[in-house]
Amino acid sequence: MERSNHADKPCLMQGDIALLTDFYELTMMQGYFKYRHNPRVVFEMFFRKSPFGGGFSVFAGLEDLLKGLVGLKFREDDIDFLSKQKIFQTDFLDYLSSFRFSGDIYAMDEGALVFPNEPLIRVQAPLIQAQLIESFLLNTINFQTLIATKAARVYLASGEGVILEFGLRRAHGVNGAIAAARAAYIGGVAGTSNTLAGKLYDIPVKGTMAHSWIMAFGSELEAFEKYAEIYPDGCILLIDTYDTLSSGLENAIRVGKELQKKGYGNFGIRLDSGDLEYLSKKVRKRFDEEGLEKAKISASNELDECIIHQLVTQGAPIDLWGVGTNLVTAKGDPSLAGVYKLKAKEVNGRFVPVIKVSNNPEKVTNPGIKQVYRFCNNNGSPVADLLALDNEEIKPGEPYRFYHPMYPYRFFDIQHYDRIDPLLSLKMKSGKIVCDLPDLKSIQKNMKNNLKHLDDTFKRIINPHVYKVSLSKTLKELKFRMIEEYRKEYM
Amino acid sequence: MERSNHADKPCLMQGDIALLTDFYELTMMQGYFKYRHNPRVVFEMFFRKSPFGGGFSVFAGLEDLLKGLVGLKFREDDIDFLSKQKIFQTDFLDYLSSFRFSGDIYAMDEGALVFPNEPLIRVQAPLIQAQLIESFLLNTINFQTLIATKAARVYLASGEGVILEFGLRRAHGVNGAIAAARAAYIGGVAGTSNTLAGKLYDIPVKGTMAHSWIMAFGSELEAFEKYAEIYPDGCILLIDTYDTLSSGLENAIRVGKELQKKGYGNFGIRLDSGDLEYLSKKVRKRFDEEGLEKAKISASNELDECIIHQLVTQGAPIDLWGVGTNLVTAKGDPSLAGVYKLKAKEVNGRFVPVIKVSNNPEKVTNPGIKQVYRFCNNNGSPVADLLALDNEEIKPGEPYRFYHPMYPYRFFDIQHYDRIDPLLSLKMKSGKIVCDLPDLKSIQKNMKNNLKHLDDTFKRIINPHVYKVSLSKTLKELKFRMIEEYRKEYM
């Protein structure tokens, strides 16, 4: 794992993270402060459903979260703003002035494949602190995990091909674009058109020309020639401004052959409209007839994983995919509904598990402080994940029984496995980052490696196999005992 | 129109706007620079389809755009980053070092109701400058217009009720949340939970408690009482942590009656799960039985305009709506596909119209420099919009023929109307802001007023009447003559 060389890179809006919180966190904080009710607590962040109907998700956003927390403080003008709301008292505002986050954070590694109902992040901190960071934590992790997951789906659909992220103009605001570029890179895209994201996160930036370039010159051929003269290496011509096959393609071939004569091989075209299968096949045929076998075909225009999957399946000879809007806005599922729930609180010096019961069994939380254990077979492929209490010893060699999180009478046993990986590790201790922050390239490499080991049945774009996330015997017993106690009290 | 008192408010990431551009803008810019091909040009921004299948959209994002352009410059580290890409030459990078945007911008007012195919923004600038700002302009206007539109739909669906925006935790990144809060306020919401957005844009911030508050105390009643003690005025209790009707409601009534005795009238509850019609009716009935006629009922939980519309239609007595995820992520249509197209370029000292022809008639652009004229009847209700060339005189009193933008044989006449409003006005001259920047409250007020005057048929949530955007006779003749010329040359 390489150490990031961007440790001193300014976190976006770092100074303002303190107020990036839902207002009710602050009203509750003042309540806890006033009643001196500030036990140490444990919150876990998890989601209940993989987005896009997919079989896996890709965890992302951790570095931005950790850096935001390190810099978190209320500035004078933040305090002024709160003071003007007329519901915060001076002693509480004074307390906020010296507020720092001093909690511990356990989390998955960025690029890890994650599944519903398992904790991705565990925050252990005094209640007031843990409450404040909820909104920022969810904002960061929900969005980046969503986009990394979408990108991984696009990457898989293309046959692990070359994807460029082109979504800046349709993304949700400035940071919606930048965070999307970062997450998409984690999820497997090869580069971005977003120059600022490239600079901030060291992502390869790509792009050549728009229709306006062609229209700015006297003719399409002139525009192509002018472009090839300045950029003979990496000359990708957009051929659909006037007529793709009769005009654009033939002009591009003329320019491509000239470049080839001069020894430049990195030449190609982009299709941005029309039927991409029909056109790419026509283009490939003409290129090959003209001795331009190495010329590359790239395609864009409202692509998503389903369209790409179809085109690949039908043999469209497309080498490079530009994916914009539908990637950065997460078409089909524009939000990951990650939640942040109280799982334990300190009473008389020790942690006591907490449960939230709901009439909807899916919304009953798994209580207590937990670790996620991934059981892998001898190919390194994940078989199932086991949630166990933090103080249980889950050790290789033993057989384990995996209990369904909702139906205690459903279980299966795993006796033979090759490896058990605990997935949550300590990332922040007493408010300080205590883990290596790998650079994005390493994260992407790990993500691709994780994907390679995931069984194909979980990677189907539509209707994939459901990966099992189960409870240990001890956790199952705790959960259902707590539900019983709750029923006696409230129902 | 009030002058904004936030003129000195730092624009988010102002210093970095220069690189917030698709990389191809920069490769094209170098091309124009090298060939000294930098005529003055006119680009227009418009969209082709109202989002969410709606009958109108709400223009938003202009202030952030203008402020970003004023501060736009390439910093030394931006130039370093570009230099490392190894395709930009020194003379071009030197040029960028002193780059400033010096163009003119005409635009709609924020909060204006806008329709497909009419220019919302017109940029007149040297080609190199106009090209650079494309991505930032689209990013800002597309997203804020999308969210303002969604918010206006929610506002209408609620019967012009009280909406709070709660979407921070599911928004697309930090700025995705902040820009969404701004745009949602323009679109009619009464406040936001996003404290930072409240501070930056002077939006009322709201919020009381989460389930974790209830769970942090020994009992629900204790949690309610503790909250009421600190916040007796504006005490909104969340009643669905354990059992909504048998536990939460009855505990809330106890606390509400105590508050009432003490003279506090601003009391209510929030429902965050279950059937909101059934529960709100039960709650209302119990409140009224207990003499809590003034107690307010608020509701949240994955709401959108369709759900709210149904609840309102069926008489659910809900006073206040918390709308989060589906508002800030624009559920149903997570992107507005606004585009930025070349419409004219200067040749020998005068502007010559430019057209982009496509096999798809909807994608053929309307050429030339244009103004949008809104014809209103004597109630002030918009009847139809007419696109005319900038040098045409469209004056009240005359009858006008409105031509369909795609089918020249379809037209209608408007003889009687009360008023013609030209909608595009000069906002920026030679890179300087030359308009008043109204504060958000004024923008919202104008938007609500605009909505009030729009005929109900255009405001239906599903399947609304199509508002007509037509071409003047002169513009129609120019367009179809240019298509003919193009056909002769290319087809």
PDB file of C-alpha atoms in Angstrom, chain A residues 98-204:
ATOM      1  CA  SER A  98     -13.528  24.612  21.517  1.00  0.00           C
ATOM      2  CA  PHE A  99     -15.202  21.543  20.022  1.00  0.00           C
ATOM      3  CA  ARG A 100     -12.946  18.962  18.380  1.00  0.00           C
ATOM      4  CA  PHE A 101     -13.818  15.465  17.263  1.00  0.00           C
ATOM      5  CA  SER A 102     -11.895  13.060  19.499  1.00  0.00           C
ATOM      6  CA  GLY A 103     -13.625   9.782  18.699  1.00  0.00           C
ATOM      7  CA  ASP A 104     -12.421   6.473  17.264  1.00  0.00           C
ATOM      8  CA  ILE A 105     -13.459   5.250  13.841  1.00  0.00           C
ATOM      9  CA  TYR A 106     -13.358   1.739  12.521  1.00  0.00           C
ATOM     10  CA  ALA A 107     -14.165   1.291   8.856  1.00  0.00           C
ATOM     11  CA  MET A 108     -13.866  -0.828   5.762  1.00  0.00           C
ATOM     12  CA  ASP A 109     -11.075  -0.014   3.333  1.00  0.00           C
ATOM     13  CA  GLU A 110     -12.097   2.154   0.397  1.00  0.00           C
ATOM     14  CA  GLY A 111     -12.661  -0.086  -2.615  1.00  0.00           C
ATOM     15  CA  ALA A 112     -13.970  -2.954  -0.454  1.00  0.00           C
ATOM     16  CA  LEU A 113     -17.011  -4.788  -1.761  1.00  0.00           C
ATOM     17  CA  VAL A 114     -19.804  -4.311   0.734  1.00  0.00           C
ATOM     18  CA  PHE A 115     -23.278  -5.681   1.240  1.00  0.00           C
ATOM     19  CA  PRO A 116     -26.557  -4.694   2.875  1.00  0.00           C
ATOM     20  CA  ASN A 117     -26.884  -4.615   6.654  1.00  0.00           C
ATOM     21  CA  GLU A 118     -23.216  -4.877   7.508  1.00  0.00           C
ATOM     22  CA  PRO A 119     -21.517  -1.976   9.282  1.00  0.00           C
ATOM     23  CA  LEU A 120     -19.265  -0.038   6.937  1.00  0.00           C
ATOM     24  CA  ILE A 121     -18.201   2.425   9.604  1.00  0.00           C
ATOM     25  CA  ARG A 122     -18.301   2.278  13.381  1.00  0.00           C
ATOM     26  CA  VAL A 123     -17.983   5.483  15.354  1.00  0.00           C
ATOM     27  CA  GLN A 124     -17.103   5.323  19.056  1.00  0.00           C
ATOM     28  CA  ALA A 125     -17.268   8.735  20.670  1.00  0.00           C
ATOM     29  CA  PRO A 126     -19.035  10.797  23.305  1.00  0.00           C
ATOM     30  CA  LEU A 127     -22.694  11.102  22.319  1.00  0.00           C
ATOM     31  CA  ILE A 128     -22.490  14.824  21.521  1.00  0.00           C
ATOM     32  CA  GLN A 129     -19.634  14.294  19.106  1.00  0.00           C
ATOM     33  CA  ALA A 130     -21.074  11.200  17.485  1.00  0.00           C
ATOM     34  CA  GLN A 131     -24.317  13.058  16.895  1.00  0.00           C
ATOM     35  CA  LEU A 132     -22.731  16.082  15.232  1.00  0.00           C
ATOM     36  CA  ILE A 133     -20.913  14.144  12.540  1.00  0.00           C
ATOM     37  CA  GLU A 134     -23.889  12.075  11.375  1.00  0.00           C
ATOM     38  CA  SER A 135     -24.949  14.269   8.447  1.00  0.00           C
ATOM     39  CA  PHE A 136     -21.450  14.867   7.084  1.00  0.00           C
ATOM     40  CA  LEU A 137     -20.568  11.195   7.411  1.00  0.00           C
ATOM     41  CA  LEU A 138     -23.709  10.064   5.601  1.00  0.00           C
ATOM     42  CA  ASN A 139     -23.415  12.732   2.912  1.00  0.00           C
ATOM     43  CA  THR A 140     -19.852  11.712   2.109  1.00  0.00           C
ATOM     44  CA  ILE A 141     -20.145   7.942   2.298  1.00  0.00           C
ATOM     45  CA  ASN A 142     -23.615   7.588   0.774  1.00  0.00           C
ATOM     46  CA  PHE A 143     -22.745   9.540  -2.338  1.00  0.00           C
ATOM     47  CA  GLN A 144     -19.261   8.217  -3.015  1.00  0.00           C
ATOM     48  CA  THR A 145     -20.300   4.615  -2.347  1.00  0.00           C
ATOM     49  CA  LEU A 146     -23.243   5.075  -4.701  1.00  0.00           C
ATOM     50  CA  ILE A 147     -21.087   6.398  -7.541  1.00  0.00           C
ATOM     51  CA  ALA A 148     -18.222   3.929  -7.019  1.00  0.00           C
ATOM     52  CA  THR A 149     -20.830   1.173  -7.249  1.00  0.00           C
ATOM     53  CA  LYS A 150     -22.351   2.590 -10.437  1.00  0.00           C
ATOM     54  CA  ALA A 151     -18.890   2.924 -11.957  1.00  0.00           C
ATOM     55  CA  ALA A 152     -18.015  -0.677 -11.100  1.00  0.00           C
ATOM     56  CA  ARG A 153     -21.217  -1.813 -12.803  1.00  0.00           C
ATOM     57  CA  VAL A 154     -20.337   0.168 -15.929  1.00  0.00           C
ATOM     58  CA  TYR A 155     -16.780  -1.196 -15.812  1.00  0.00           C
ATOM     59  CA  LEU A 156     -18.044  -4.780 -15.567  1.00  0.00           C
ATOM     60  CA  ALA A 157     -20.635  -4.246 -18.293  1.00  0.00           C
ATOM     61  CA  SER A 158     -17.929  -3.054 -20.673  1.00  0.00           C
ATOM     62  CA  GLY A 159     -15.979  -6.267 -20.098  1.00  0.00           C
ATOM     63  CA  GLU A 160     -13.491  -4.488 -17.822  1.00  0.00           C
ATOM     64  CA  GLY A 161     -12.958  -1.998 -20.629  1.00  0.00           C
ATOM     65  CA  VAL A 162     -11.819   1.601 -20.756  1.00  0.00           C
ATOM     66  CA  ILE A 163     -14.388   4.021 -19.323  1.00  0.00           C
ATOM     67  CA  LEU A 164     -14.040   7.793 -19.134  1.00  0.00           C
ATOM     68  CA  GLU A 165     -16.212   9.814 -16.776  1.00  0.00           C
ATOM     69  CA  PHE A 166     -17.696  12.820 -18.623  1.00  0.00           C
ATOM     70  CA  GLY A 167     -20.405  13.950 -16.173  1.00  0.00           C
ATOM     71  CA  LEU A 168     -19.322  17.400 -14.951  1.00  0.00           C
ATOM     72  CA  ARG A 169     -22.033  19.330 -16.768  1.00  0.00           C
ATOM     73  CA  ARG A 170     -24.910  17.302 -15.367  1.00  0.00           C
ATOM     74  CA  ALA A 171     -23.529  16.508 -11.926  1.00  0.00           C
ATOM     75  CA  HIS A 172     -25.146  17.826  -8.765  1.00  0.00           C
ATOM     76  CA  GLY A 173     -23.125  20.957  -8.238  1.00  0.00           C
ATOM     77  CA  VAL A 174     -19.421  21.560  -7.988  1.00  0.00           C
ATOM     78  CA  ASN A 175     -18.618  18.997  -5.356  1.00  0.00           C
ATOM     79  CA  GLY A 176     -21.211  16.606  -6.756  1.00  0.00           C
ATOM     80  CA  ALA A 177     -19.004  16.564  -9.830  1.00  0.00           C
ATOM     81  CA  ILE A 178     -15.677  16.346  -8.030  1.00  0.00           C
ATOM     82  CA  ALA A 179     -16.679  13.714  -5.497  1.00  0.00           C
ATOM     83  CA  ALA A 180     -18.304  11.759  -8.336  1.00  0.00           C
ATOM     84  CA  ALA A 181     -15.068  11.808 -10.321  1.00  0.00           C
ATOM     85  CA  ARG A 182     -13.145  10.512  -7.312  1.00  0.00           C
ATOM     86  CA  ALA A 183     -15.656   7.755  -6.592  1.00  0.00           C
ATOM     87  CA  ALA A 184     -15.967   6.767 -10.252  1.00  0.00           C
ATOM     88  CA  TYR A 185     -12.203   6.322 -10.399  1.00  0.00           C
ATOM     89  CA  ILE A 186     -12.327   4.036  -7.366  1.00  0.00           C
ATOM     90  CA  GLY A 187     -15.074   2.118  -9.161  1.00  0.00           C
ATOM     91  CA  GLY A 188     -12.856   1.414 -12.159  1.00  0.00           C
ATOM     92  CA  VAL A 189     -13.042   4.244 -14.685  1.00  0.00           C
ATOM     93  CA  ALA A 190      -9.786   5.082 -16.427  1.00  0.00           C
ATOM     94  CA  GLY A 191     -10.067   8.860 -16.333  1.00  0.00           C
ATOM     95  CA  THR A 192     -12.263  11.908 -16.098  1.00  0.00           C
ATOM     96  CA  SER A 193     -13.013  14.996 -18.171  1.00  0.00           C
ATOM     97  CA  ASN A 194     -13.193  17.007 -14.934  1.00  0.00           C
ATOM     98  CA  THR A 195      -9.915  18.885 -14.862  1.00  0.00           C
ATOM     99  CA  LEU A 196     -10.231  20.116 -11.296  1.00  0.00           C
ATOM    100  CA  ALA A 197     -10.994  16.633  -9.995  1.00  0.00           C
ATOM    101  CA  GLY A 198      -7.928  15.446 -11.891  1.00  0.00           C
ATOM    102  CA  LYS A 199      -5.820  18.013 -10.133  1.00  0.00           C
ATOM    103  CA  LEU A 200      -7.259  17.503  -6.651  1.00  0.00           C
ATOM    104  CA  TYR A 201      -7.225  13.717  -6.700  1.00  0.00           C
ATOM    105  CA  ASP A 202      -4.560  12.832  -9.230  1.00  0.00           C
ATOM    106  CA  ILE A 203      -6.988  11.215 -11.654  1.00  0.00           C
ATOM    107  CA  PRO A 204      -5.973  11.029 -15.349  1.00  0.00           C
TER     108      PRO A 204
END
